[in-house]
Amino acid sequence: MDTLNQELFGEPCTYKQPVKEIEEKWKLVPAFLKIKGLVKQHIDSFNYFINVDIKKIVEANNYVTCDADPLFYIKYTNVYVGSPDVDEGFNISKLTTPHECRLRDMTYSAPITVDIEYSRGTQKVAKTGLLIGRMPIMLKSSNCVLSNKSEFELAKMHECPLDPGGYFVVKGQEKVILIQEQLSKNRMLVEEGKWGAQCQVASSTHDRKSPTIVFVKGNKYFLGHNMFTDPIPVSIIFKAMDFLSDLEICEVIGIPDIHQLTPTLEECHKLQIYTQEAAWNYLGTKMVAKRYVTSASSVRTPADDARDALATTILAHVPVEEYNFKSKAVYLGLMIKRVIQAQSDKQFLDDRDYYGNKRMELAGSLISLMFEDVFKRFNFDLKSIADKTIPKIRASQFDVIKYMRSELITSCLVFAISTGNWTIKRFKMERLGVTQVVSRLSYKAALGMMTRVNSQFESTRKVSGPRSLQPSQWGMLCPSDTPEGESCGLVKNLALMTHITTDINEYPIKRLVKNAGLQDISIVASKAIHSPAAYIVFLNGNILGVTTNYQNMISIFRLMRREGQISSYASIYVNFLHKCIYISSDGGRLCRPYIIVQKGQPLLNQSHMTELEKGIRSFADFLHDGECDNSLLIFEYKDTPLSYRIIEPSYVEKVLVSTNEQDTTLIKILLRQTRRPEVGDKFSSRHGQKGVVGLIVEQKDMPFNEDGICPNIVMNPHGYPSRMTVGKLLELLSGKAGTLEGKFHYGTAFGGSKVEDVGEELAKHGYSYQGKDVFYSGITGEPLEAYIYSGPVYYQKLKHMVQDKIHARARGPRAVLTRQPTEGRSRDGGLRFGEMERDCLIGYAASMMLVERLMVSSDQCDVDVCNKCGRLGYCGWCNSCKSSGQVSSIVMPYACKLLLTELQAMNISPRLTLSHYCQ
Amino acid sequence: METVNDEKPRVILTEHKVVENFPQGPTVYDDHFDAKYFKKKLQIVVIRRNNTDMEFDLIGIQHFLANTFRRLMLSEVPTMAIDKVHVLNNTSIIQDEVLAHRLGLIPLKADPRLFQSVADVNEAPTEKNTLEFELKVKCSHNREISKKESSRAEDIYKNSNVYSKQIKWVPIGSQRSRFNESDVGPIHQDILIAKMRPGHELDLKLFATKSNGKDHAKFSPVATAFYRLLPDIKIVKPVEGEAAFRLQKCFSQGVISVRKENDRQYAVVNESHARYDTGCRNVFRYDDLKDSVVMSKIQDHFIFTIESVGALPPDAIFREALSVLKAKCSALLTELNV
């Protein structure tokens, strides 16, 4: 620890020396963003998927066989994702642009082609470039036509050069896949559980995902997993992993006081389990019953299942080769140790809200999950087709490529992105609202969507933990940009400099660590693992081994990383409490750039900043070197399909006639309106002082001052006291002084121009220092009694305009079921006469008015009622009495009649008893 | 509160509000209206005047009358402005309705007194009520200049900016003989109407009609017309020494001068400059000075400013306003059958 600290902070005697402040350090931020861009995380992640991950997925699932013919096979040898194109019919496709897709309501996607080798009868056939589906392409990713294009080229493709990309165009809609935040996988997490301390690991491999939990109950330690019906005492698990003697078990757990384990160990003796086979047999009885039985499973015993479960499903991320459970046992031992430590010392409890324990899932990894799932299904379908078709006797040979349809993969991916429903069958995962339509209200709004982080927590739950600001979010997530209301604190935004990692190859890191003095876990004695000098080295949650010289390992690691020998996004740190070195190279971690400090001094100094400013060196080099408009007109564009009724007169801006992917004609008309402000339109200053126009006054009636200036807007001063928007007062005052002086003022509350100075400036130009002037009434012509606070304030027109909301109805459409007036402006609906209004009429005893509002003007209905049986009849005829003798006609709301008939439909016969009005 | 007692009606500017001060003798503000007395008291002094601006004093008149003149000038004196645009071709990026709006706001040189208002909008325009113009501009590449010399749009393209000078008058009927070419057209030659690029074209027919500011602000003959009351500043307690200079700074330049008299420096009001005081009341910043001065405004002394848009000279606008008032009065009288 000492040498590391000295390396970092220098000699303690130098601590007092001041560190020279680097001026204009903030310039690093734009320099950094220049090379990174604001939505690089999404694009990086998608690029990784399309160029690396998809190949791995296909390789992992590259072999398809069938039960019907042992000779039959399909082998995928390669996979490619091409450039986005569009089918022009007759098997001709042409390259497309995102904008074309937006206009024609198509999906911006590229073909996924594979090279395969398969058997046709007895022949072996190879095929290249076979289409298996289409992959929606992220804009500005490596396969997008927009990547690495100049401004001119982008303009030619009708694309905004400032558009950040990072989203998809699916069925003409722009969709972002939000960043999903979740707890990191394959890491131990010690927490307070139901019965006390517990250690949980969410193991996740390519095909499995399951949590394993070690907890204490009473004085015994148990392992819980959804493979087992009950918690299993850990001693039995150890026995099943060939750790037979109690000594071995105690050593691998490695706690000083082994008496704490005695009750757990006794469990084995109670159950008479002394051999590995006995343990397997015991576990076999505790397994959850399988849902479906295959032919292969009939020859297997429950003990075999238990052994396999132990090897592949429990703590799935710890590799087990040839049923050598050593590393898994060490891992389990460490979990138990953590639980025991946490029992006596609260320090050992982890914080699940800590940001180091979180991983971000980006577009790339989400699509990769989806693709792997659908690719497996695609192969399964091929297999079942082969199973069904091969036994049949047919004239032509069975050729499997005829059954390779591209629709499955295409539609699955498109459906997922367009609806945001992420259903991964093998993980039993079902998530809603993963994607959102890019908000194009403003450039900032669109950018903001790309950096949004969505948390998996339910927004309805009333927990404060996940919502509150975590100190570990510093520099990674914005502390203030989160929505108000139910999703407050659950939806976050990335900070400017944040980077999200993608998966890094583990192999070079393993090799480096080995060379830096790692003793492999498979050769270290259990006792040595827990010896006081040893530090356990983890890589992505897996135990690699132990080291006795952790300082050396860390400094070598850091050196090599700064030299660029291993990825700069691999991270390493020591946990002195756990006595562990954690190395991470998995995807989804949040990173940010740091300035390296050596011997208490930053390596970055003023000369670097000047070089940056002059453009001699860029941020990348540093890494490499290791160091008022008053216009009355506002335009509103509306994208309204022609089929809608056009109520308001508008200009036709553009017409587009095209076809969509299904070759149906598509006509889009862009309408435009020029609107002048009218009474009821909403305006706002930049201080949240919004309001609607209450009166439009001619210039001659407006008050005017000694310069002949009359105001554009007169605001009610009662808006100030409760809202306390002092900024607006300041904006007015300094705006006024600024126009007189011809300069800008800063309106910030932190420094900026002082009211006193601004007032002085006003006085200098012959205005009252308070900003209040004499005004004359435009109506009477006399001076106003009060002095009026006046000056320039920036105002915006908000999109809520009367013309879009005005609504009235006398007669109109009715709902089919209830015959009551429809609801809402878009359906020309009625205006609701609600409960409180009803109460008023009751209070006034205005019964006729009540009847008129609630029945006559709503769903009045004439009903025939039979006086004899009390049931409803029709046309003066009672069908149950088969008579028209006693039928009389009454008026009631249709909703009431509906209730009566609905009750009848449920075999309840309501009957009405009529009596005369005057009785 | 300080009061000033003389024959003039005035308002006093106190620290927080404007207070009326009742005069000792009879003024025009008295209840009964005596035409003879009014005529005797009324006085007009022209301070400055040119083709577009004018400042004059209207003394001895009631505020409602002065205000009426102001209001009439703003919204009831008619002028000519482009009111209808026939768009034969517009391939520029500016939308038709926005272009038409911009054209409407261009002030026109044309004496409105020589025209009639259009009675019915749907009627065909006649030479009596309409001026017709046309705007035909086509933007193209400038072949004379090579690209290397300049990259400014004005140099590489022809007609990249459309200015008001490109509006051409098309006389209807006998208009050619009745008007001079130089008397009709936009007042300002350099109003930017639209920006274009090669291939863009404008082909418009413009029709200017006569109307007033009530109809649309573009018909208002003035940029603004307003008045203020004559400031009157009185030093009621002697202000000497450093305070005198401080007092000087509280008013507009030249309003207060510091006079030296045997080693004594004291502030005096410079009557001739007092009319230009802005009424900024900055004296109230100093507790020791705020009781030494009384700032007031004479209620029946209006300093009028008329800023003409250019179609009519400012004095003519005022005269027109008077005749509008006269017409209104006689109309009222006929209605009352007096």
mmCIF file of C-alpha atoms in Angstrom, chain A residues 57 89 121 132 171 220 240 332-333 342 454 513 541 594 600 633 701 718 747:
data_model
loop_
_atom_site.group_PDB
_atom_site.id
_atom_site.type_symbol
_atom_site.label_atom_id
_atom_site.label_comp_id
_atom_site.label_asym_id
_atom_site.label_seq_id
_atom_site.Cartn_x
_atom_site.Cartn_y
_atom_site.Cartn_z
ATOM 1 C CA ILE A 57 -23.130 -15.980 -31.556
ATOM 2 C CA GLY A 89 -38.900 -5.803 -56.684
ATOM 3 C CA GLY A 121 -28.969 -36.523 -49.089
ATOM 4 C CA ILE A 132 -31.244 -15.467 -43.156
ATOM 5 C CA LYS A 171 -41.203 1.374 -40.099
ATOM 6 C CA LYS A 220 -26.266 -23.241 9.488
ATOM 7 C CA ALA A 240 -20.813 -33.304 -4.094
ATOM 8 C CA LEU A 332 -18.419 -21.165 -3.006
ATOM 9 C CA GLY A 333 -16.035 -21.177 -0.054
ATOM 10 C CA ALA A 342 -20.707 -9.931 7.241
ATOM 11 C CA ASN A 454 -33.423 3.521 -17.658
ATOM 12 C CA VAL A 513 -1.703 -11.033 -14.837
ATOM 13 C CA GLY A 541 -16.110 -12.122 -11.156
ATOM 14 C CA TYR A 594 -8.906 10.858 -15.441
ATOM 15 C CA GLY A 600 1.195 14.415 -5.881
ATOM 16 C CA LEU A 633 -44.960 34.843 -36.907
ATOM 17 C CA ASP A 701 -54.451 52.128 -26.176
ATOM 18 C CA HIS A 718 -48.892 39.310 -8.834
ATOM 19 C CA GLY A 747 -27.863 36.964 -15.569
#
